[in-house]
mmCIF file of C-alpha atoms in Angstrom:
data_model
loop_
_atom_site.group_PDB
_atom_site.id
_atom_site.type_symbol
_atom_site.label_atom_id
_atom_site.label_comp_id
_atom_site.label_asym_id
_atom_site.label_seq_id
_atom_site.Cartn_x
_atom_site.Cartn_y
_atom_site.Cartn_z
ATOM 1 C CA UNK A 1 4.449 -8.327 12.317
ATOM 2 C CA UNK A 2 3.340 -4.921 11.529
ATOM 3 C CA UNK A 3 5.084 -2.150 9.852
ATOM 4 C CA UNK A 4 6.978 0.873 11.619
ATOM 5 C CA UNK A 5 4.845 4.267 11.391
ATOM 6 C CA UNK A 6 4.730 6.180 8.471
ATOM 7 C CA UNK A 7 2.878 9.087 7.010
ATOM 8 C CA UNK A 8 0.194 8.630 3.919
ATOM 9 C CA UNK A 9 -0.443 10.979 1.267
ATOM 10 C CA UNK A 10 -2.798 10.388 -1.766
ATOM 11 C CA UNK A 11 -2.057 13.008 -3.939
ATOM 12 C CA UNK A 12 -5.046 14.181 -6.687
ATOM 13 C CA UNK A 13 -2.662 15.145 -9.678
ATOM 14 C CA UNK A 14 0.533 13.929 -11.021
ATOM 15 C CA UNK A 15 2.730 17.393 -10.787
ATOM 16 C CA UNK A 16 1.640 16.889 -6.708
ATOM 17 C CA UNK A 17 2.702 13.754 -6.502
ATOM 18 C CA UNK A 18 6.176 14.533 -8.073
ATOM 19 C CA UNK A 19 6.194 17.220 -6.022
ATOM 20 C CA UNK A 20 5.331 15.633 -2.833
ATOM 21 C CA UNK A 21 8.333 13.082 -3.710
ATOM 22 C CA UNK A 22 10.519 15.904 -4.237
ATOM 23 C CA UNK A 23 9.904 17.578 -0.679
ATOM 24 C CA UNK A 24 9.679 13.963 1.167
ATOM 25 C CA UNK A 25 12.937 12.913 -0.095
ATOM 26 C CA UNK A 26 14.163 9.499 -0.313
ATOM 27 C CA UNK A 27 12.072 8.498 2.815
ATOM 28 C CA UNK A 28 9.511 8.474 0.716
ATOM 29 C CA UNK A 29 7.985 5.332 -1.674
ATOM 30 C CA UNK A 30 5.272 5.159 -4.176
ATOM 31 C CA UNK A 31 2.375 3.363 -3.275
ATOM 32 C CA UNK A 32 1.087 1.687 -6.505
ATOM 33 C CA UNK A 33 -0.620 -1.308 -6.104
ATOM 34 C CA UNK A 34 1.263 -2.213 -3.030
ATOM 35 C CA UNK A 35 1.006 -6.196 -3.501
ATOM 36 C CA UNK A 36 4.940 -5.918 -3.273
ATOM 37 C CA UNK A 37 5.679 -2.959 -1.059
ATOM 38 C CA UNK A 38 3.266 -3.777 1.551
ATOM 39 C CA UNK A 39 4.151 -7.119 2.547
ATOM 40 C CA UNK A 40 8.049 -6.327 2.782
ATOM 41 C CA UNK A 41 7.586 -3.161 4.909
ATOM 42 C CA UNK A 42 4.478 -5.713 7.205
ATOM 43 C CA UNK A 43 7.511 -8.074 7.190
ATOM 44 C CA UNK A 44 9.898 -5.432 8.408
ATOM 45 C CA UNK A 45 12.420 -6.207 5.270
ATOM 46 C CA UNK A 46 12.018 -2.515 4.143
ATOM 47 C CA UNK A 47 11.380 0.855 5.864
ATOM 48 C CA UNK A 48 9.439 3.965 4.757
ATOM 49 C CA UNK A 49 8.800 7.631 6.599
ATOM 50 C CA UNK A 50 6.076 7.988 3.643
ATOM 51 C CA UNK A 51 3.997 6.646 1.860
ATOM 52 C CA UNK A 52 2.751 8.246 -1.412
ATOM 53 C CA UNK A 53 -0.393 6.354 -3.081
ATOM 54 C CA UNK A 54 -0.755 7.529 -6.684
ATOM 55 C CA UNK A 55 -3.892 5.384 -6.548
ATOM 56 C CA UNK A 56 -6.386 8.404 -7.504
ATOM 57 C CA UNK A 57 -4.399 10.171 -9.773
ATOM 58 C CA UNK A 58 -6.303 9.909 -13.246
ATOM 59 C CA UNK A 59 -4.817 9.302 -16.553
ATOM 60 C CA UNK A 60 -2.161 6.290 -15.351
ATOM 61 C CA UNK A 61 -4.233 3.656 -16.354
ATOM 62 C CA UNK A 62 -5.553 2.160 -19.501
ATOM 63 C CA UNK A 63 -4.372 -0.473 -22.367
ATOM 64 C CA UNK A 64 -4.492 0.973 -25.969
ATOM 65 C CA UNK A 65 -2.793 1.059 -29.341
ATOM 66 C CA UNK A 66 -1.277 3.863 -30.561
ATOM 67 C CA UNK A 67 1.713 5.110 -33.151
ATOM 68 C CA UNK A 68 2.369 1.197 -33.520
ATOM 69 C CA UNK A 69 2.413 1.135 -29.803
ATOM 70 C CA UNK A 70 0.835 -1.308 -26.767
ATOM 71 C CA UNK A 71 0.617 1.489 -24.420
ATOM 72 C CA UNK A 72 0.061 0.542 -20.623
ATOM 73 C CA UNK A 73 -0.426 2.807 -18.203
ATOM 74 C CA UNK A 74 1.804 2.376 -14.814
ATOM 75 C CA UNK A 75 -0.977 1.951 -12.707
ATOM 76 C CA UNK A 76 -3.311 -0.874 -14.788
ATOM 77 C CA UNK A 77 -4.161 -3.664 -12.932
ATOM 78 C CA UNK A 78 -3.069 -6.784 -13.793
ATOM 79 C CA UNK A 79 -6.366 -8.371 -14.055
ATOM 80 C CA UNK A 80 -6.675 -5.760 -16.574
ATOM 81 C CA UNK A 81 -4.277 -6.717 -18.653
ATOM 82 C CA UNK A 82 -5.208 -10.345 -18.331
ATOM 83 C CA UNK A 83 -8.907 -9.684 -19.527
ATOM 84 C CA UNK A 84 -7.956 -7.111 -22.160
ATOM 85 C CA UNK A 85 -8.772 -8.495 -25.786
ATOM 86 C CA UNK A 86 -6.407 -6.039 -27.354
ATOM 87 C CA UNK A 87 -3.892 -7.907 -25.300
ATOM 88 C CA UNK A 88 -5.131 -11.437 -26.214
ATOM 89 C CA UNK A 89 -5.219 -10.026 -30.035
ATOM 90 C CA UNK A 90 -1.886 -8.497 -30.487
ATOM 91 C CA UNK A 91 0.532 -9.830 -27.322
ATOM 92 C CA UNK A 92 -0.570 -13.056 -26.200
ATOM 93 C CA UNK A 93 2.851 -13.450 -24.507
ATOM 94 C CA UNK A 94 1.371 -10.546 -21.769
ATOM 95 C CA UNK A 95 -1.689 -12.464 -21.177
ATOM 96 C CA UNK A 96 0.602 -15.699 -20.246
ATOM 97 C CA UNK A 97 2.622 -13.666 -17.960
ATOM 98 C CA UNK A 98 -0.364 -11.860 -16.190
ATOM 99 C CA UNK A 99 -2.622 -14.925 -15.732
ATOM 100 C CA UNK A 100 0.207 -16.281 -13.832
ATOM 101 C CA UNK A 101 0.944 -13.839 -11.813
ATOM 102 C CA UNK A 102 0.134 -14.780 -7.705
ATOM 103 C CA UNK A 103 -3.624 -15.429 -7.687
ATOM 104 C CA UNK A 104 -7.155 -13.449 -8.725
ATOM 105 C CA UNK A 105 -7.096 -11.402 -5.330
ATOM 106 C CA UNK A 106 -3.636 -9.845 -6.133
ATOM 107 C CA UNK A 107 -3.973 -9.619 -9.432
ATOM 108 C CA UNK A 108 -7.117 -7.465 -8.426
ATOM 109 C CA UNK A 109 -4.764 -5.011 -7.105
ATOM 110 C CA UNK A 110 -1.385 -5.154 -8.265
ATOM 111 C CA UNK A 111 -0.427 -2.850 -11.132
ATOM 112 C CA UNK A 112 1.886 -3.704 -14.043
ATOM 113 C CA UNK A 113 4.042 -0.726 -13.402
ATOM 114 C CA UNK A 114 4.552 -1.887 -9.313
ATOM 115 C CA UNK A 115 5.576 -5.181 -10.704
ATOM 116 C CA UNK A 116 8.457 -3.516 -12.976
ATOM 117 C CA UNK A 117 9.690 -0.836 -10.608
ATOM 118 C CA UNK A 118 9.904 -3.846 -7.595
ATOM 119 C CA UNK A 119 12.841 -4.381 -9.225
ATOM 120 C CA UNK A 120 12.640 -7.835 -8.283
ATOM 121 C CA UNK A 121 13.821 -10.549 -10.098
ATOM 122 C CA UNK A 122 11.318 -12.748 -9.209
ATOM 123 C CA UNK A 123 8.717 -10.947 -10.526
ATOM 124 C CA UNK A 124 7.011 -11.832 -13.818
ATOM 125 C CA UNK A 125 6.785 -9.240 -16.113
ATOM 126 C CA UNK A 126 10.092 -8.349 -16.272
ATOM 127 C CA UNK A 127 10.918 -11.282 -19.106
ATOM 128 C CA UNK A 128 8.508 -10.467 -20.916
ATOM 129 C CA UNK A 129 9.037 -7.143 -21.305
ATOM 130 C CA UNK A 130 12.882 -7.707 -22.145
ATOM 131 C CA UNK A 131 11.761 -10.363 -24.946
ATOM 132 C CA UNK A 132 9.056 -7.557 -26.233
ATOM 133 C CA UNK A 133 12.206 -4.733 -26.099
ATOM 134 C CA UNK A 134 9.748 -2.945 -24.083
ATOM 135 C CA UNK A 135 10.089 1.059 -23.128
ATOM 136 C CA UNK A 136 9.929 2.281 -19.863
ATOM 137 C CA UNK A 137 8.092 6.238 -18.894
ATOM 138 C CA UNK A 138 9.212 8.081 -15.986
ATOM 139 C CA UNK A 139 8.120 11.169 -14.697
ATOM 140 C CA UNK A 140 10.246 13.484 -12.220
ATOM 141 C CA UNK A 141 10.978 17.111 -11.476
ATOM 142 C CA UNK A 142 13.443 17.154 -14.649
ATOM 143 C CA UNK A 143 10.381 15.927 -16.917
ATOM 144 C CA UNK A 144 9.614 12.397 -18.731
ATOM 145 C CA UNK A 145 12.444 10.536 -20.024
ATOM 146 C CA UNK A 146 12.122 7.403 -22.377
ATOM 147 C CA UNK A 147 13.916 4.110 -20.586
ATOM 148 C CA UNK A 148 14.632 0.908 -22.596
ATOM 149 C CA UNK A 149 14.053 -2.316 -21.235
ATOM 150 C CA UNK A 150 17.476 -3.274 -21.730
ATOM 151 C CA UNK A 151 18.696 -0.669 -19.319
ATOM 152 C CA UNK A 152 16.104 -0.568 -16.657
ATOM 153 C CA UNK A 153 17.190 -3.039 -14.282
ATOM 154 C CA UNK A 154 20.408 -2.613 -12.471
ATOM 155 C CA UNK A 155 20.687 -5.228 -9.776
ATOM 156 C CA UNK A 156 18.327 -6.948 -6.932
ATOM 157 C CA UNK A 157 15.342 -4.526 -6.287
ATOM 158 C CA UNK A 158 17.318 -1.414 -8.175
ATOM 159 C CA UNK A 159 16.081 -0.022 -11.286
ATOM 160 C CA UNK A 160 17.323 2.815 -13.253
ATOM 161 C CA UNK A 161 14.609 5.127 -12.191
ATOM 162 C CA UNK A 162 15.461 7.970 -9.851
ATOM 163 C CA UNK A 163 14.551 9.439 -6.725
ATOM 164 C CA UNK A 164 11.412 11.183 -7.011
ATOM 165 C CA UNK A 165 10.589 9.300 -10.312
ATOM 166 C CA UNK A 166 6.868 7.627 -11.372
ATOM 167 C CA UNK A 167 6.418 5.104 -13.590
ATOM 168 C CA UNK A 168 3.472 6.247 -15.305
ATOM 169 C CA UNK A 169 3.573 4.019 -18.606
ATOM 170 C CA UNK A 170 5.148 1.093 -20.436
ATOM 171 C CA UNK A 171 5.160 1.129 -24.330
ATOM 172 C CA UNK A 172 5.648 -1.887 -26.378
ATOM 173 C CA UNK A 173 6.395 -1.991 -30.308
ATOM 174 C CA UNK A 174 3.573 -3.905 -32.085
ATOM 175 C CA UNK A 175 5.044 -7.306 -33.022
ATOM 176 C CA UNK A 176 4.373 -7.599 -37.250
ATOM 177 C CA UNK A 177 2.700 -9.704 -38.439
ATOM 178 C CA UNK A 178 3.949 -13.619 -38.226
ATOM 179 C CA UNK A 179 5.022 -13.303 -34.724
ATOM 180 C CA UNK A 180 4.464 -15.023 -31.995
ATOM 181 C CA UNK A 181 5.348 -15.301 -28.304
ATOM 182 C CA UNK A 182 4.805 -17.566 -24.954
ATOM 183 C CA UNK A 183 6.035 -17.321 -21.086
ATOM 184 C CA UNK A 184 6.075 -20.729 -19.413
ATOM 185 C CA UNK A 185 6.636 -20.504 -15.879
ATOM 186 C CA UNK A 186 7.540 -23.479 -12.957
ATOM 187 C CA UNK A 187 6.463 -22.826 -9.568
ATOM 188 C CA UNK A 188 6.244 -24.723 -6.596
ATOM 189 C CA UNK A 189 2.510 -23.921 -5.715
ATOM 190 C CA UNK A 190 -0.180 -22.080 -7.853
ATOM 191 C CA UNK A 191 0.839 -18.042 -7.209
ATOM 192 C CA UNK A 192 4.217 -18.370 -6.273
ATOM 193 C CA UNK A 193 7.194 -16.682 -7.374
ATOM 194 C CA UNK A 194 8.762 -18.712 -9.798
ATOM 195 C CA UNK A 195 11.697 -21.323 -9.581
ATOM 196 C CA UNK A 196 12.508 -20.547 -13.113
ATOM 197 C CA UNK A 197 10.466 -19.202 -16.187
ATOM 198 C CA UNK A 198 11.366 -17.800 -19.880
ATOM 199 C CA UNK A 199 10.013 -15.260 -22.267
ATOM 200 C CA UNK A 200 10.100 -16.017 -25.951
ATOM 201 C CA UNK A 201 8.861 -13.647 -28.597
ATOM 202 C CA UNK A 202 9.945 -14.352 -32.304
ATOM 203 C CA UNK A 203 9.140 -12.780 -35.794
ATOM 204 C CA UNK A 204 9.572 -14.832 -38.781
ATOM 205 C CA UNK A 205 10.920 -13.751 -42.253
ATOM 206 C CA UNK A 206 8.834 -14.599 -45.590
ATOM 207 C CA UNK A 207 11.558 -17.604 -45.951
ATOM 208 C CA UNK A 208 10.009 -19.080 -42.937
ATOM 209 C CA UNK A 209 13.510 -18.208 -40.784
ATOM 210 C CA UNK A 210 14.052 -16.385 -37.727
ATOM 211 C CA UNK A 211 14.101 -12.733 -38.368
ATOM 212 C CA UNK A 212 13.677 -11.662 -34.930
ATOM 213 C CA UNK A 213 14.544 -13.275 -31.353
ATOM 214 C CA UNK A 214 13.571 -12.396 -27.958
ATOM 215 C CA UNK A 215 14.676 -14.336 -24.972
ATOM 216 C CA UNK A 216 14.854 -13.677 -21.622
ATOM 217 C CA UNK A 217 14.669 -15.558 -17.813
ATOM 218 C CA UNK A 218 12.935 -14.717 -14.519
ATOM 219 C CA UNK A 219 14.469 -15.743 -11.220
ATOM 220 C CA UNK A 220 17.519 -17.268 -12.209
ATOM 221 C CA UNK A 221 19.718 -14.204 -11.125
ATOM 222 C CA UNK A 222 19.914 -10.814 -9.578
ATOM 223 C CA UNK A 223 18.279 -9.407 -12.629
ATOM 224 C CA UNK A 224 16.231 -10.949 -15.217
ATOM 225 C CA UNK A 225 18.241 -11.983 -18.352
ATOM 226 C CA UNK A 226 18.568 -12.135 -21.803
ATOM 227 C CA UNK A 227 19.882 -14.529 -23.323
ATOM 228 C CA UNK A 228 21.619 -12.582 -26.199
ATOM 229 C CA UNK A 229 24.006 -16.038 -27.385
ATOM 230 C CA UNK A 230 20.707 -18.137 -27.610
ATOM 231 C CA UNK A 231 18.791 -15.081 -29.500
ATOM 232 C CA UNK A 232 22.163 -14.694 -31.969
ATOM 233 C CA UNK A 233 22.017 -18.481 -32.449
ATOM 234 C CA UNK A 234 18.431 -18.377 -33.705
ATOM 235 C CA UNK A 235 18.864 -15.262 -36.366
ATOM 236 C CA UNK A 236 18.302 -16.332 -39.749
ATOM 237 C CA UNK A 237 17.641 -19.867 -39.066
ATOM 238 C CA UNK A 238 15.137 -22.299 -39.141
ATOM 239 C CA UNK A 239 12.491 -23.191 -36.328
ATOM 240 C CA UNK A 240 13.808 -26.929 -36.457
ATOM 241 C CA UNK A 241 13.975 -29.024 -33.078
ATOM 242 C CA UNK A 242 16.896 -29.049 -33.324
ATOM 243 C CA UNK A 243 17.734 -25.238 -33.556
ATOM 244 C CA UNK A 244 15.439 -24.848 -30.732
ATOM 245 C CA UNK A 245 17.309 -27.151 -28.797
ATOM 246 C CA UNK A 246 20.721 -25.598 -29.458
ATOM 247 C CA UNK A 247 18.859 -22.487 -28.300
ATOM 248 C CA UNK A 248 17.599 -23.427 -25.292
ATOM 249 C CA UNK A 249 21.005 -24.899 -23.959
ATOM 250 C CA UNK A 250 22.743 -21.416 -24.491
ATOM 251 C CA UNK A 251 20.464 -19.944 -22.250
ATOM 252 C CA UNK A 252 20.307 -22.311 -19.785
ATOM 253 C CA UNK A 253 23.907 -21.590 -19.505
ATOM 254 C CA UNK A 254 23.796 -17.633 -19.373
ATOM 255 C CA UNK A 255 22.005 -18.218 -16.407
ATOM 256 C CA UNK A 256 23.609 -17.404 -12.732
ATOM 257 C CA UNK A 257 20.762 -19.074 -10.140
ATOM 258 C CA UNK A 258 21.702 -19.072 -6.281
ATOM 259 C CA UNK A 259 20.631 -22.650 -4.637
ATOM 260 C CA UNK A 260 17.854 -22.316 -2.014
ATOM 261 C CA UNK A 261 16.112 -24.545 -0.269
ATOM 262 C CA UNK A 262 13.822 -25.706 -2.973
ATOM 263 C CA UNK A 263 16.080 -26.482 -5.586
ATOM 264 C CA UNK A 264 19.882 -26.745 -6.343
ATOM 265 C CA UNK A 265 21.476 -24.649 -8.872
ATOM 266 C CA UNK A 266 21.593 -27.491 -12.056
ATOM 267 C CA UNK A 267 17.823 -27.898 -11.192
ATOM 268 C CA UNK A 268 17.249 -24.406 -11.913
ATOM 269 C CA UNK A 269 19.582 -24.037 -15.313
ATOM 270 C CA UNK A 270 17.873 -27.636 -16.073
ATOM 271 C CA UNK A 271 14.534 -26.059 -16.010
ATOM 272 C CA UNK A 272 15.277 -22.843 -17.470
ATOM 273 C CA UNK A 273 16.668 -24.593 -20.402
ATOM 274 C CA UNK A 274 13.098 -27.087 -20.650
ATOM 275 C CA UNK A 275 11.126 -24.122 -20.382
ATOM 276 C CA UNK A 276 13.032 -21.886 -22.796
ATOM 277 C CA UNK A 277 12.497 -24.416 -25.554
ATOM 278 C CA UNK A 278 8.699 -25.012 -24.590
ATOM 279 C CA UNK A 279 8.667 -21.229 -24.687
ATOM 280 C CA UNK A 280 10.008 -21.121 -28.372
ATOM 281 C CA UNK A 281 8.091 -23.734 -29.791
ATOM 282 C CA UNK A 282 4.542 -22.270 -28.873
ATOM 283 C CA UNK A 283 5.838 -18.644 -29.941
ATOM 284 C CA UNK A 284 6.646 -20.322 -33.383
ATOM 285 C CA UNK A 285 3.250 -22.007 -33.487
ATOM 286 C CA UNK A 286 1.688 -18.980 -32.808
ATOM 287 C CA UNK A 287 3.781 -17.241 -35.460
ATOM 288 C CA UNK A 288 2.841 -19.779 -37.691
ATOM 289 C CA UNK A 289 -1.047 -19.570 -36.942
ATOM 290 C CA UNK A 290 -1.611 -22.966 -35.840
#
């Protein structure tokens, strides 16, 4: 199938872009990397009148450290982020998500801030970016406003960013040091969307407990999730097996997957509770140093 007509634009500056989004109204969408957009609107599953590409605006992309902040810009690619050294050095969680992300060709394209505003629970990054307590950058007509994580996504492809909006950066604290973090992921094929993955990202006290949790699940309901019982559990505590364990069962149960045809719904909270604990017990290694 093919798309129904629309118009292209490709502003040069940010402030035209927001403008352009402003005059276009909500017939219009931001073209980012359009590895997500693209195929629904080829598939006839969405609809635009416009299409705004924010693909040559400079000053959107770009990894660096600053103020104790990752800062990514909206429109970095995700083979980007999965080559950037910074990355490797200070979040190795991102690096697992982005590697696993589809394959080389879209990761070539697609951009890390596409992948958040989606809004699609199948997507990858989102996870992560609850277990990192991530900040979300939006630019409108009103100005930038400051979005965290926590309040970002609202439901199946809705986000908390309004009409006229760009996502122009994502800022995430810089963990301290003795933390760690991993995303496992189960797919059917190499570069699919996942049946079930987790986030873990953990900082441990000088006692060798818990002094910070992170844990959240892609694809296992209409948003991702955080599992707040399983990141209460851990607080203070140990990094036993056994801890772990108790950990990873609470948030295979705060878990609402629909069956499909691949899997039932036990299979899903099954494997969301395996990879949970695998997810916790390389973030603690990687605490650790080993």
């Amino acid at each position: 199938m093919i798309p129904s007509s629309f118009d292209y634009h490709a502003p040069g500056t940010l402030a035209e872009a927001i403008a352009l989004l402003a005059r276009l109204g909500e017939g219009a969408k931001v073209l980012s990397g359009g590895q997500s957009l693209l195929p629904l609107l080829k598939l006839r599953l969405g609809a635009a009148e416009h299409l705004v590409d924010i693909g040559r605006i400079p000053g959107l992309e770009g990894i660096r450290e600053e103020g104790g902040m990752l800062k990514i810009g909206g429109r970095t690619r995700e083979s980007a982020l999965e080559q950037s050294e910074l990355v490797r050095a200070k979040v190795p969680i991102l690096h697992d998500t982005a590697k696993v992300i589809a394959d080389p060709l879209v990761r070539n394209l697609a951009t890390v801030g596409g992948n958040l505003a989606h809004g699609d629970p199948g997507n990858d990054h989102p996870a992560t970016m609850l277990a990192l307590d991530a900040q979300v950058v939006a630019v409108g007509t009103k100005g930038e406003r400051v979005i965290p994580i926590d309040q970002f996504f609202l439901g199946l492809f809705s986000t908390a960013l309004q009409p006229g909006e760009i996502l122009t950066e994502i800022r995430i604290p810089l963990p301290p040091p003795r933390s760690g973090g991993a995303y496992f992921k189960l797919e059917r094929k190499v570069g699919d969307y996942a049946t079930a993955a987790a986030a873990a990202q953990i900082t441990l006290g000088s006692s060798g407990t818990f002094n910070k949790v992170g844990i959240a699940l892609t694809n296992v309901g209409p948003t991702p999730i955080r599992c707040k019982k399983a990141q209460e559990f851990l607080f203070n505590k140990r990094p036993s097996d056994a801890n772990i364990a108790e950990a990873a069962r609470l948030a295979g149960e705060s878990c609402s997957p629909n069956a499909d045809r691949r899997v039932t719904v036990e299979y899903k909270q099954e494997m969301a509770r395996v990879l949970t604990a695998r997810a916790l017990k390389k973030a603690v290694e990687r605490a650790e140093g080993r």
